[in-house]
Amino acid sequence: MNRAKENEARALKGELEELNASNREKSQQGREIRDKIDMLKIDLAAFDTQQGQQLNKLERLGKDAAIAWKWVQENRDQFREEVYGPPLVTCSLKDPRYADAVEALLSRNDFLAFTAQNLDDMKTLSDQFSGTMGLTDITLRSTAGGLSAQRRLSAEDMQRLGLDGWAIDYIDGPEPVLSMLCNARKLDRSPVTLCEISEESYNEIVDGEKVTHFVTGSNFYQVSRRKEYGPGAVSTTTKNVTDAVNWTDQPVDISAKREVQERIDALEREFDELKAEIKPLRAALAEKKEQLPQLSEEIKRLTKEKADIQKVYSEQQSLPAKIAREEELLKRKQSGFAEIREEIHKINVQHDHAVIRRSKLALQYKEIVMKIRACHEAVLEARVMAIEAESDVAGLTERNADIVRQLQEEEHRLQEAQSQLDEFKAIAGKALEAVTAIQADPENEEHLESWKNLAPEITVDELKAQIIAETTRLEFVVASNPNAINEYRRRQADVDRLSRKVAETDERLEDVGSSIAEIRDQWEPQLDTLIAEISEAFSHNFEQIGCAGQVGVHKDDDFDLWQIQIKVKFRENEDLQILDSHRQSGGERSVSTIFFLMSLQSLAQAPFRVVDEINQGMDPRNERMVHERMVEIACKEHTSQYFLITPKLLTGLRYDKRMKVLCIASGAWMPENYKKLDVSKIIGIKRSLVAAG
């Protein structure tokens, strides 16, 4: 059901696209028709103005000249000096009576000629009209000087001969145009008159050698002289003067005006028909647009239902596996519970033993307390006895003064005995040295066991007391932990072994650190210098397009994690960000990539580089900026060669004399015999046409 709705939606979108395309096409046709109608209405209004009548005459006399004159008016900024249009529209007659006579001296090309005032403007006109626009019925002339005021006949001679004036004096227009007409048709040397002249005047003009063209009444005369055959070699060509058709004030061409109006009417009818076609088209478009949201909502609903069903189905499919996992977990928990119960049983047994030990200790404590109490009572009794004894002593002291004196004497004798004892100890020390020597003698080994624990300064009573104390302390240690001594010795051995291992490891670590520092000091400064050069070039490239960028090295404690980081900023209101696939668009990444490659241009030693469709995803502005930077960098001397491959060629790009553009002709439209498509021959034909004008 959902797939059917999606197919229906795709079909509806296809119909919408077709209707939109048709609507756009019809609308564009309507705009083009309306533009044509507006232009024709302007042409129709021009029939009622003198300038419009002259432009209409220009279009009828030479369509190419009319097109060229319109282009000149719209592009005057491309010329060094002013360029003048055909005399038909830039000039007029001061006296309409002389229209027949003046036009008799001019040809059709004279009326259609464009006048340039320098050779550069002349070349610009030729390249534009013949080369770019492909116009053929064009006449171009140039003039460098002004209009001369000198005439070959004086005013008195003109009046005497019956001549009214010179043809150029009856034309009103820009001086460069009048100068051009004089250079081309010698209008400043061609007299005219409305009346016929006498035979004498005619003969004087022909024999005078100052005039070669003149018009009298309804006759045009052209005098030809052959000086190499003598003064009598003169011939005269005569033809009738026809009515003027260009510089006249005759009524508007009604047929031309009617033709323009008929074209306007036809376009209006075509526009109405187009409106009639667009109306049902737009109605159908609106109807389809109303159907699309409903269909989209239906597809969303069906998609959600499908997702819910798939979720339930997936959960149902995963239940057996979940049940198996939970059962396995339950088994592990149950086996763990058995272990815990066993551990609890052991703890309970230990608790019972501890309770028994505690009871025994409590009984022992009771006995000890009773003993302490008895001892305390004995102490109290002893103190009482001591007090009584002291009292007795005080009384006896007085009574036993003799005894005290005797005691002092005995103490004196004791001191003397102590001195003797010190002497005896010295003697014993010497004896010990002798004993040591005896112990060193192998013959006395069987007697050593009985001597080795004796010390000369310890008495027998002191030795017995120390033996009793050490025995008691040893009993307490053994009672607390029978293996304590062995455990202590084992751990002490482990501590000594690990201490030696730590010392060795620290020593090796210090050696490795020294080696790393020595090697790192050799290459890290060079790396920092290289990255700094790349970053400087990279930043300069980004500054040229109004952005910012830099290149740096991420230095981690683990050398495997070192990496080059490229940071860019394409907008003013943001900071530099690391270049990745999340923060920048495809076009921005393309710009950053090509700028990074160009930053390596002077560092990486490679004979050439190939760049394929680097402008993919770029907007036209970035395409032009990147291309300009590539041309600027790649066309420098002593750099690698670039091959830039692209399926399209933008217009108006910057080029360099060190670059070459190759346009490859291929595809289904190529002739099977490739020799028929001779590009060099085509270029030669084009150059010939341009040169021919």
XYZ file of C-alpha atoms in Angstrom:
693
model
C 0.000 0.000 0.000
C 2.805 2.400 0.978
C 4.768 1.605 -2.193
C 1.690 2.285 -4.321
C 1.239 5.672 -2.611
C 4.911 6.487 -3.152
C 4.597 5.595 -6.839
C 1.496 7.760 -7.011
C 3.398 10.628 -5.337
C 6.303 10.269 -7.771
C 3.891 10.294 -10.689
C 2.179 13.389 -9.252
C 5.524 15.145 -8.793
C 6.431 14.262 -12.372
C 3.170 15.781 -13.581
C 3.841 18.864 -11.447
C 7.316 19.235 -12.943
C 5.911 18.916 -16.459
C 3.164 21.446 -15.676
C 5.670 23.828 -14.086
C 7.993 23.504 -17.075
C 5.118 24.129 -19.462
C 3.944 27.079 -17.340
C 7.435 28.585 -17.294
C 7.772 28.081 -21.031
C 4.408 29.717 -21.733
C 5.181 32.578 -19.334
C 8.547 33.135 -21.004
C 6.859 33.169 -24.408
C 4.357 35.696 -23.063
C 7.139 37.955 -21.764
C 8.963 37.743 -25.095
C 5.763 38.615 -26.995
C 5.059 41.524 -24.632
C 8.643 42.812 -25.109
C 8.210 42.623 -28.886
C 4.898 44.501 -28.632
C 6.526 47.235 -26.521
C 9.389 47.588 -29.013
C 6.984 47.765 -31.956
C 4.898 50.408 -30.164
C 8.064 52.451 -29.718
C 8.781 52.030 -33.451
C 5.186 53.008 -34.237
C 5.463 56.169 -32.146
C 8.741 56.998 -33.891
C 6.885 57.408 -37.206
C 5.452 60.681 -35.836
C 8.891 62.278 -35.046
C 11.518 63.543 -37.474
C 14.267 61.503 -35.817
C 12.036 58.469 -35.871
C 11.298 59.030 -39.562
C 15.018 59.254 -40.307
C 15.713 56.072 -38.298
C 12.894 54.396 -40.195
C 14.475 55.482 -43.453
C 17.828 54.151 -42.212
C 16.284 50.759 -41.415
C 14.637 50.609 -44.849
C 17.791 51.747 -46.637
C 20.171 49.434 -44.739
C 19.136 47.121 -41.896
C 22.751 46.282 -40.999
C 23.535 49.988 -40.696
C 20.499 50.500 -38.412
C 21.615 47.633 -36.142
C 25.172 48.985 -36.074
C 24.011 52.558 -35.281
C 21.958 51.269 -32.317
C 25.020 49.412 -30.962
C 27.221 52.532 -31.305
C 24.700 54.611 -29.345
C 24.669 52.027 -26.521
C 28.461 51.553 -26.361
C 30.005 55.011 -26.767
C 32.283 54.357 -23.769
C 34.323 51.878 -25.849
C 35.795 54.576 -28.140
C 38.628 57.057 -27.672
C 36.730 59.788 -29.521
C 33.158 60.241 -30.634
C 31.993 57.989 -33.475
C 29.366 59.504 -35.785
C 26.522 57.610 -37.366
C 25.386 57.618 -40.998
C 24.796 61.090 -42.553
C 21.203 59.991 -43.207
C 20.453 60.450 -39.460
C 23.233 62.838 -38.337
C 22.915 65.434 -41.120
C 20.146 67.470 -42.751
C 19.740 70.096 -45.479
C 19.738 73.778 -44.660
C 17.544 74.489 -47.702
C 15.199 71.647 -48.806
C 15.157 73.085 -52.377
C 18.683 71.750 -52.929
C 17.834 68.175 -51.837
C 17.764 66.817 -55.427
C 21.072 68.462 -56.340
C 22.940 67.397 -53.195
C 21.676 63.791 -53.242
C 22.728 63.550 -56.914
C 26.347 63.919 -55.737
C 26.051 61.133 -53.111
C 25.687 57.349 -53.318
C 23.823 54.925 -51.058
C 27.031 54.013 -49.173
C 27.659 57.716 -48.499
C 24.333 57.987 -46.660
C 25.101 54.791 -44.622
C 28.769 55.466 -43.797
C 30.039 55.573 -40.153
C 32.739 58.166 -39.357
C 35.617 57.446 -36.935
C 38.214 60.037 -35.921
C 41.162 57.650 -35.295
C 42.425 54.256 -36.454
C 41.850 52.547 -33.058
C 38.132 53.370 -33.130
C 38.074 52.323 -36.796
C 39.493 48.897 -35.840
C 37.043 48.560 -32.930
C 34.116 49.183 -35.290
C 35.457 46.718 -37.859
C 36.023 43.948 -35.278
C 32.589 44.451 -33.720
C 30.492 44.772 -36.887
C 32.235 42.223 -39.110
C 33.657 39.880 -36.495
C 31.353 39.776 -33.498
C 28.009 40.845 -35.011
C 28.553 39.379 -38.497
C 27.228 42.464 -40.352
C 28.202 42.771 -44.032
C 26.330 45.806 -45.415
C 28.473 48.308 -43.477
C 30.592 51.257 -44.688
C 33.338 52.592 -42.379
C 35.337 55.768 -43.021
C 37.735 57.864 -41.005
C 38.739 61.509 -41.019
C 41.610 63.190 -39.254
C 41.350 66.814 -40.374
C 38.752 69.500 -40.071
C 36.552 71.114 -42.700
C 38.483 73.518 -44.948
C 36.952 76.951 -45.585
C 38.872 77.512 -48.851
C 37.045 77.175 -52.188
C 38.365 76.883 -55.751
C 36.134 79.668 -57.066
C 35.523 83.041 -55.496
C 32.037 84.305 -54.698
C 32.251 86.743 -57.638
C 33.164 83.930 -60.051
C 30.312 81.796 -58.687
C 27.818 84.604 -59.222
C 29.182 85.398 -62.666
C 28.902 81.765 -63.768
C 25.324 81.488 -62.449
C 26.154 79.054 -59.615
C 24.275 79.308 -56.281
C 26.949 77.757 -54.009
C 28.963 74.700 -53.050
C 27.095 71.465 -52.170
C 28.743 71.164 -48.741
C 27.459 74.598 -47.719
C 23.837 73.360 -47.962
C 24.370 70.425 -45.524
C 24.026 70.868 -41.765
C 25.802 68.280 -39.572
C 28.858 67.454 -37.393
C 32.099 68.812 -38.832
C 33.850 65.353 -38.925
C 30.934 63.961 -40.979
C 31.030 66.926 -43.372
C 34.827 66.508 -43.676
C 34.298 62.815 -44.478
C 31.797 63.681 -47.245
C 34.233 66.214 -48.698
C 37.050 63.656 -48.699
C 34.866 60.956 -50.237
C 32.696 62.974 -52.689
C 34.469 66.362 -52.945
C 31.314 68.245 -51.963
C 33.469 71.308 -51.186
C 34.536 71.285 -54.878
C 31.087 70.578 -56.355
C 28.954 73.707 -57.102
C 25.154 73.494 -57.477
C 22.421 75.758 -58.834
C 18.659 75.425 -59.168
C 18.651 76.931 -62.690
C 20.310 76.009 -65.946
C 23.479 77.959 -66.856
C 24.486 79.482 -70.150
C 26.661 77.808 -72.747
C 29.472 80.243 -72.015
C 29.387 79.454 -68.300
C 29.317 75.738 -69.028
C 32.361 75.986 -71.334
C 34.267 78.122 -68.832
C 33.621 75.598 -66.031
C 34.695 72.644 -68.190
C 37.805 74.408 -69.482
C 38.744 75.866 -66.106
C 40.097 72.618 -64.585
C 38.908 73.662 -61.085
C 35.590 71.792 -61.011
C 35.006 68.099 -61.839
C 31.402 67.676 -60.607
C 28.539 70.186 -60.676
C 24.747 70.210 -60.790
C 22.677 72.732 -62.727
C 18.908 72.502 -62.647
C 18.000 68.922 -63.514
C 21.422 67.909 -64.905
C 24.462 66.371 -63.216
C 27.845 66.860 -64.919
C 31.075 64.896 -64.373
C 34.173 66.243 -66.140
C 37.087 63.860 -66.893
C 40.484 65.172 -68.014
C 43.504 63.252 -69.407
C 46.493 65.532 -68.974
C 48.816 63.135 -70.761
C 46.871 63.769 -73.989
C 46.964 67.531 -73.778
C 44.534 70.250 -72.683
C 41.968 69.218 -75.230
C 41.522 65.699 -73.821
C 38.356 66.498 -71.844
C 35.154 64.415 -71.645
C 31.903 65.215 -69.866
C 29.335 62.747 -68.535
C 25.814 64.019 -68.064
C 22.835 62.415 -66.336
C 19.457 63.577 -65.130
C 18.953 64.508 -61.498
C 16.310 62.328 -59.840
C 14.031 63.329 -56.996
C 15.559 63.179 -53.519
C 14.362 60.347 -51.280
C 16.531 60.668 -48.155
C 16.792 64.270 -46.955
C 13.158 65.142 -47.603
C 10.148 66.121 -45.541
C 7.770 63.828 -47.405
C 4.859 62.287 -45.411
C 5.292 59.175 -43.288
C 5.373 55.872 -45.129
C 1.803 54.752 -44.390
C 2.470 51.216 -45.610
C 5.413 50.804 -43.226
C 3.375 52.209 -40.356
C 0.470 49.898 -41.264
C 2.885 46.945 -41.381
C 4.111 47.717 -37.851
C 0.523 48.038 -36.576
C -0.405 44.711 -38.184
C 2.572 43.058 -36.479
C 1.441 44.527 -33.153
C -2.112 43.226 -33.705
C -0.825 39.762 -34.610
C 1.339 39.647 -31.503
C -1.605 40.814 -29.342
C -3.713 37.957 -30.728
C -0.877 35.504 -30.114
C -0.554 36.848 -26.554
C -4.301 36.365 -25.934
C -4.109 32.795 -27.261
C -1.156 32.144 -24.969
C -3.113 33.506 -21.989
C -5.979 31.183 -22.873
C -3.556 28.232 -22.919
C -1.946 29.231 -19.592
C -5.265 29.579 -17.693
C -6.263 25.849 -17.713
C -2.604 24.941 -17.271
C -2.384 26.948 -14.054
C -5.717 25.557 -12.853
C -4.407 22.019 -13.330
C -1.170 23.030 -11.597
C -3.089 24.377 -8.579
C -5.203 21.212 -8.423
C -2.116 18.987 -8.480
C -0.460 21.093 -5.781
C -3.521 20.631 -3.546
C -3.332 16.849 -4.017
C 0.368 16.630 -3.179
C 0.155 17.591 0.585
C -2.704 15.138 1.153
C -0.749 12.384 -0.553
C 2.383 13.294 1.418
C 0.457 13.097 4.708
C -0.952 9.704 3.703
C 2.560 8.460 2.857
C 3.863 9.736 6.222
C 1.032 7.962 8.053
C 1.642 4.703 6.183
C 5.401 5.017 6.692
C 4.890 5.504 10.448
C 2.542 2.514 10.618
C 5.060 0.439 8.687
C 7.870 1.523 11.020
C 5.763 0.643 14.082
C 4.910 -2.778 12.644
C 8.548 -3.408 11.741
C 9.591 -2.382 15.256
C 7.090 -4.792 16.842
C 8.140 -7.529 14.422
C 11.821 -6.933 15.199
C 11.120 -7.057 18.922
C 9.145 -10.285 18.465
C 11.956 -11.805 16.406
C 14.504 -10.887 19.059
C 12.484 -12.386 21.978
C 13.867 -15.985 21.687
C 17.430 -14.683 21.780
C 16.607 -12.427 24.732
C 14.939 -15.327 26.581
C 17.970 -17.538 25.964
C 20.301 -14.794 27.232
C 18.164 -14.257 30.351
C 18.045 -18.006 31.047
C 21.802 -18.227 30.704
C 22.150 -15.233 33.020
C 19.788 -16.932 35.506
C 21.917 -20.094 35.461
C 25.049 -18.047 36.119
C 23.288 -16.228 38.958
C 22.089 -19.530 40.459
C 25.576 -21.036 40.316
C 26.841 -17.822 41.882
C 24.266 -18.155 44.661
C 25.572 -21.655 45.462
C 29.075 -20.282 45.789
C 27.757 -17.479 47.969
C 25.939 -19.965 50.215
C 29.125 -22.006 50.547
C 31.021 -18.855 51.417
C 28.340 -17.900 53.979
C 28.652 -21.361 55.536
C 32.404 -20.930 55.842
C 31.914 -17.494 57.355
C 29.394 -18.911 59.847
C 31.876 -21.621 60.866
C 34.560 -18.980 61.273
C 32.074 -16.902 63.271
C 31.386 -19.841 65.586
C 35.081 -20.373 66.111
C 35.513 -16.678 66.764
C 32.679 -16.754 69.315
C 34.340 -19.673 71.067
C 37.677 -17.843 71.045
C 35.933 -14.756 72.326
C 34.341 -16.770 75.163
C 37.677 -18.253 76.083
C 39.271 -14.833 76.022
C 36.444 -13.489 78.165
C 37.129 -16.191 80.732
C 40.827 -15.429 80.546
C 40.014 -11.746 80.910
C 37.940 -12.535 83.989
C 40.797 -14.473 85.518
C 43.256 -11.703 84.666
C 40.953 -9.097 86.205
C 40.711 -11.180 89.350
C 44.481 -11.456 89.403
C 44.796 -7.702 88.830
C 42.383 -7.080 91.668
C 44.371 -9.362 93.933
C 47.571 -7.645 92.852
C 45.986 -4.256 93.449
C 45.028 -5.337 96.947
C 48.541 -6.619 97.427
C 49.921 -3.281 96.193
C 47.714 -1.390 98.617
C 48.828 -3.667 101.384
C 52.446 -3.200 100.276
C 52.046 0.595 100.259
C 50.674 0.472 103.778
C 53.562 -1.708 104.753
C 55.919 0.700 102.932
C 54.566 3.640 104.894
C 55.009 1.722 108.078
C 58.456 0.692 106.932
C 59.412 4.284 106.124
C 58.299 5.321 109.530
C 60.333 2.520 110.968
C 63.260 3.534 108.766
C 63.163 7.090 109.967
C 63.269 5.895 113.523
C 65.835 3.312 112.815
C 67.973 5.788 110.843
C 68.537 7.820 113.863
C 69.235 4.785 115.823
C 71.420 3.228 113.106
C 73.781 6.113 112.241
C 76.663 3.784 112.691
C 75.164 1.436 110.239
C 74.853 4.296 107.689
C 78.445 5.174 108.114
C 79.376 1.604 107.583
C 77.169 1.613 104.452
C 79.027 4.590 103.018
C 82.257 2.847 103.622
C 80.912 -0.184 101.859
C 79.831 1.986 98.901
C 83.335 3.372 98.680
C 84.679 -0.101 98.641
C 82.053 -0.895 95.951
C 83.392 1.915 93.754
C 86.845 0.580 94.134
C 85.546 -2.851 93.221
C 83.866 -1.301 90.120
C 87.160 0.180 89.066
C 88.731 -3.167 89.426
C 85.854 -4.610 87.402
C 86.606 -2.182 84.539
C 90.178 -3.316 84.619
C 88.978 -6.900 84.523
C 86.767 -6.082 81.494
C 89.753 -4.677 79.661
C 91.587 -7.823 80.435
C 88.530 -9.791 79.261
C 88.553 -7.844 75.949
C 92.079 -8.882 75.339
C 91.025 -12.366 76.245
C 88.210 -12.107 73.671
C 90.724 -11.242 71.004
C 92.617 -14.295 72.001
C 89.422 -16.336 71.872
C 88.722 -15.001 68.365
C 92.102 -16.120 67.279
C 91.436 -19.480 68.853
C 88.092 -19.685 66.962
C 89.851 -19.016 63.726
C 92.034 -22.013 64.330
C 90.503 -25.075 62.556
C 91.637 -27.313 65.342
C 89.219 -25.618 67.769
C 86.023 -25.987 65.638
C 84.593 -28.653 67.904
C 84.557 -26.149 70.845
C 83.052 -23.151 68.943
C 79.362 -23.969 69.513
C 79.755 -23.440 73.234
C 81.528 -20.068 72.838
C 79.934 -18.230 69.921
C 76.961 -16.688 71.804
C 78.975 -15.364 74.773
C 79.675 -11.643 75.196
C 82.357 -10.351 77.591
C 80.294 -7.371 78.886
C 77.111 -9.327 79.775
C 76.659 -11.020 83.125
C 74.939 -14.316 83.578
C 71.837 -12.721 85.146
C 71.488 -10.207 82.316
C 71.830 -12.978 79.719
C 69.106 -15.008 81.431
C 66.761 -11.974 81.493
C 67.279 -11.341 77.743
C 66.613 -14.996 76.961
C 63.326 -14.885 78.891
C 62.243 -11.614 77.106
C 63.049 -12.872 73.588
C 61.280 -16.153 74.269
C 58.128 -14.336 75.414
C 58.149 -11.999 72.332
C 58.635 -14.933 70.003
C 55.670 -16.745 71.583
C 53.423 -13.745 70.889
C 54.564 -13.480 67.246
C 54.080 -17.181 66.612
C 50.652 -17.135 68.270
C 49.535 -14.185 66.103
C 50.877 -15.371 62.731
C 53.021 -18.477 62.545
C 54.249 -17.530 59.000
C 54.898 -13.850 59.717
C 58.656 -14.159 59.684
C 58.708 -16.143 56.465
C 56.178 -13.751 54.890
C 58.285 -10.781 55.966
C 61.434 -12.282 54.508
C 59.670 -13.172 51.237
C 58.202 -9.684 50.868
C 61.501 -8.077 51.728
C 63.098 -10.117 48.952
C 60.334 -9.002 46.513
C 60.798 -5.380 47.551
C 64.547 -5.607 46.960
C 64.042 -7.279 43.548
C 61.398 -4.725 42.430
C 63.536 -1.838 43.678
C 66.409 -3.058 41.507
C 64.015 -3.459 38.531
C 62.604 0.058 39.045
C 66.111 1.478 39.151
C 67.023 -0.356 35.919
C 63.766 0.780 34.234
C 64.337 4.409 35.285
C 67.837 4.239 33.872
C 66.611 2.793 30.538
C 63.763 5.351 30.430
C 66.230 8.171 30.943
C 68.412 6.797 28.100
C 65.388 6.493 25.755
C 64.221 10.015 26.675
C 67.676 11.386 25.895
C 67.684 9.588 22.512
C 64.183 10.879 21.668
C 65.148 14.442 22.604
C 68.331 14.215 20.519
C 66.482 12.879 17.433
C 63.552 15.312 17.911
C 65.932 18.284 18.063
C 67.192 17.270 14.608
C 63.849 17.260 12.703
C 61.251 19.211 14.750
C 62.686 22.722 13.985
C 62.781 21.845 10.275
C 59.163 20.626 10.469
C 58.042 23.811 12.249
C 59.823 25.959 9.626
C 58.246 23.991 6.750
C 54.729 24.193 8.229
C 55.216 27.933 8.886
C 56.071 28.479 5.190
C 53.029 26.459 4.105
C 50.783 28.351 6.566
C 52.065 31.718 5.330
C 51.302 30.835 1.688
C 47.951 29.295 2.695
C 46.947 32.427 4.657
C 48.008 34.666 1.748
C 45.813 32.694 -0.676
C 42.800 33.047 1.630
C 43.418 36.785 2.104
C 43.085 37.240 -1.659
C 39.443 36.067 -1.493
C 38.550 37.942 1.692
C 38.785 34.901 4.006
C 41.288 33.526 6.531
C 43.195 30.281 6.965
C 46.219 28.761 8.671
C 48.114 25.453 8.820
C 49.620 24.018 12.014
C 50.896 20.787 13.616
C 48.955 19.056 16.398
C 51.691 17.744 18.725
C 50.562 14.867 20.933
C 52.598 12.972 23.550
C 52.168 9.938 21.285
C 54.071 10.615 18.040
C 51.615 8.372 16.139
C 48.884 10.952 16.880
C 50.765 13.931 15.413
C 48.856 15.448 12.495
C 48.626 18.531 10.280
C 45.602 20.676 11.138
C 44.074 23.063 8.578
C 41.917 25.839 10.010
C 39.753 28.113 7.808
C 37.243 30.937 8.169
C 34.856 31.836 5.323
C 32.623 34.313 7.199
C 33.453 37.416 9.232
C 31.323 36.484 12.258
C 33.025 33.155 12.969
C 36.377 31.953 14.317
C 38.943 29.767 12.612
C 37.652 26.186 12.542
C 39.347 22.874 11.773
C 38.666 21.748 8.199
C 36.516 18.605 8.205
C 33.388 17.155 6.595
C 31.027 18.572 9.249
C 31.787 22.287 9.567
C 32.348 23.342 5.918
C 30.408 22.808 2.697
C 31.723 20.818 -0.259
C 32.616 23.987 -2.170
C 34.499 25.416 0.830
C 36.430 22.175 1.250
C 37.323 22.253 -2.458
C 38.600 25.836 -2.154
C 40.621 24.918 0.959
C 42.073 21.801 -0.722
C 43.262 23.584 -3.875
C 44.706 26.466 -1.828
C 46.604 23.949 0.333
C 47.972 22.243 -2.798
C 48.999 25.607 -4.218
C 50.737 26.441 -0.915
C 52.938 23.356 -1.515
C 53.842 24.588 -5.021
C 57.273 25.969 -4.120
C 58.077 23.179 -1.613
C 57.017 19.864 -3.176
C 59.414 18.663 -5.870
C 57.128 17.195 -8.547
C 57.371 17.621 -12.340
C 53.622 18.140 -12.746
C 50.272 17.992 -10.963
C 46.875 16.879 -12.266
C 43.738 18.539 -10.849
C 40.465 16.917 -11.955
C 37.207 18.893 -11.547
C 38.416 20.856 -8.529
C 35.561 23.309 -9.152
C 32.984 20.610 -8.316
C 30.562 22.128 -5.812
C 31.949 25.679 -6.100
C 29.822 28.702 -6.872
C 30.853 30.866 -9.905
C 32.561 33.441 -7.662
C 34.801 30.867 -5.973
C 35.478 29.201 -9.339
C 36.821 32.442 -10.778
C 38.876 33.350 -7.694
C 40.415 29.877 -7.417
C 41.171 29.781 -11.141
C 42.836 33.202 -10.970
C 45.029 32.122 -8.032
C 45.941 28.865 -9.816
C 46.959 30.783 -12.954
C 48.972 33.283 -10.899
C 50.890 30.565 -8.994
C 51.185 27.838 -11.642
C 52.452 30.249 -14.346
C 55.455 31.432 -12.323
C 58.916 30.396 -13.475
C 60.635 27.307 -12.027
C 57.399 25.738 -10.709
C 55.607 22.460 -11.366
C 53.309 22.104 -14.346
C 49.547 21.966 -13.726
C 47.021 19.949 -15.730
C 43.573 21.366 -14.894
C 40.790 19.100 -16.193
C 37.214 20.434 -16.234
C 34.076 19.585 -18.239
C 33.135 23.253 -18.634
C 34.976 26.456 -19.528
C 33.917 29.715 -17.894
C 34.020 32.892 -19.943
C 36.022 35.963 -19.042
C 38.732 34.059 -17.114
C 42.251 35.335 -16.594
C 44.862 33.843 -18.916
C 48.666 33.936 -18.977
C 51.171 33.672 -21.801
C 52.685 30.611 -20.081
C 49.423 28.631 -20.135
C 47.732 26.693 -22.918
C 44.016 25.859 -23.272
C 43.155 22.590 -25.042
C 39.513 22.070 -26.075
C 38.896 18.405 -26.880
C 36.181 17.645 -29.435
C 34.551 14.286 -28.755
C 31.166 12.675 -28.321
C 28.296 11.218 -30.297
C 28.139 14.220 -32.666
C 31.689 13.802 -33.976
C 31.912 12.563 -37.599
C 33.287 9.067 -38.119
C 35.952 10.522 -40.396
C 37.636 12.911 -37.982
C 39.487 14.619 -40.863
C 36.209 16.304 -41.848
C 36.473 18.349 -38.631
C 39.675 20.311 -39.326
C 39.820 22.911 -36.554
C 42.838 24.677 -38.077
C 40.978 25.073 -41.363
C 37.900 26.449 -39.575
C 40.044 29.013 -37.736
C 41.687 30.007 -41.026
C 38.288 30.604 -42.667
C 37.194 32.711 -39.696
C 40.344 34.829 -39.868
C 39.863 35.358 -43.602
C 36.290 36.566 -43.054
C 37.406 38.964 -40.329
C 40.231 40.321 -42.489
C 37.882 40.817 -45.467
C 35.618 43.020 -43.336
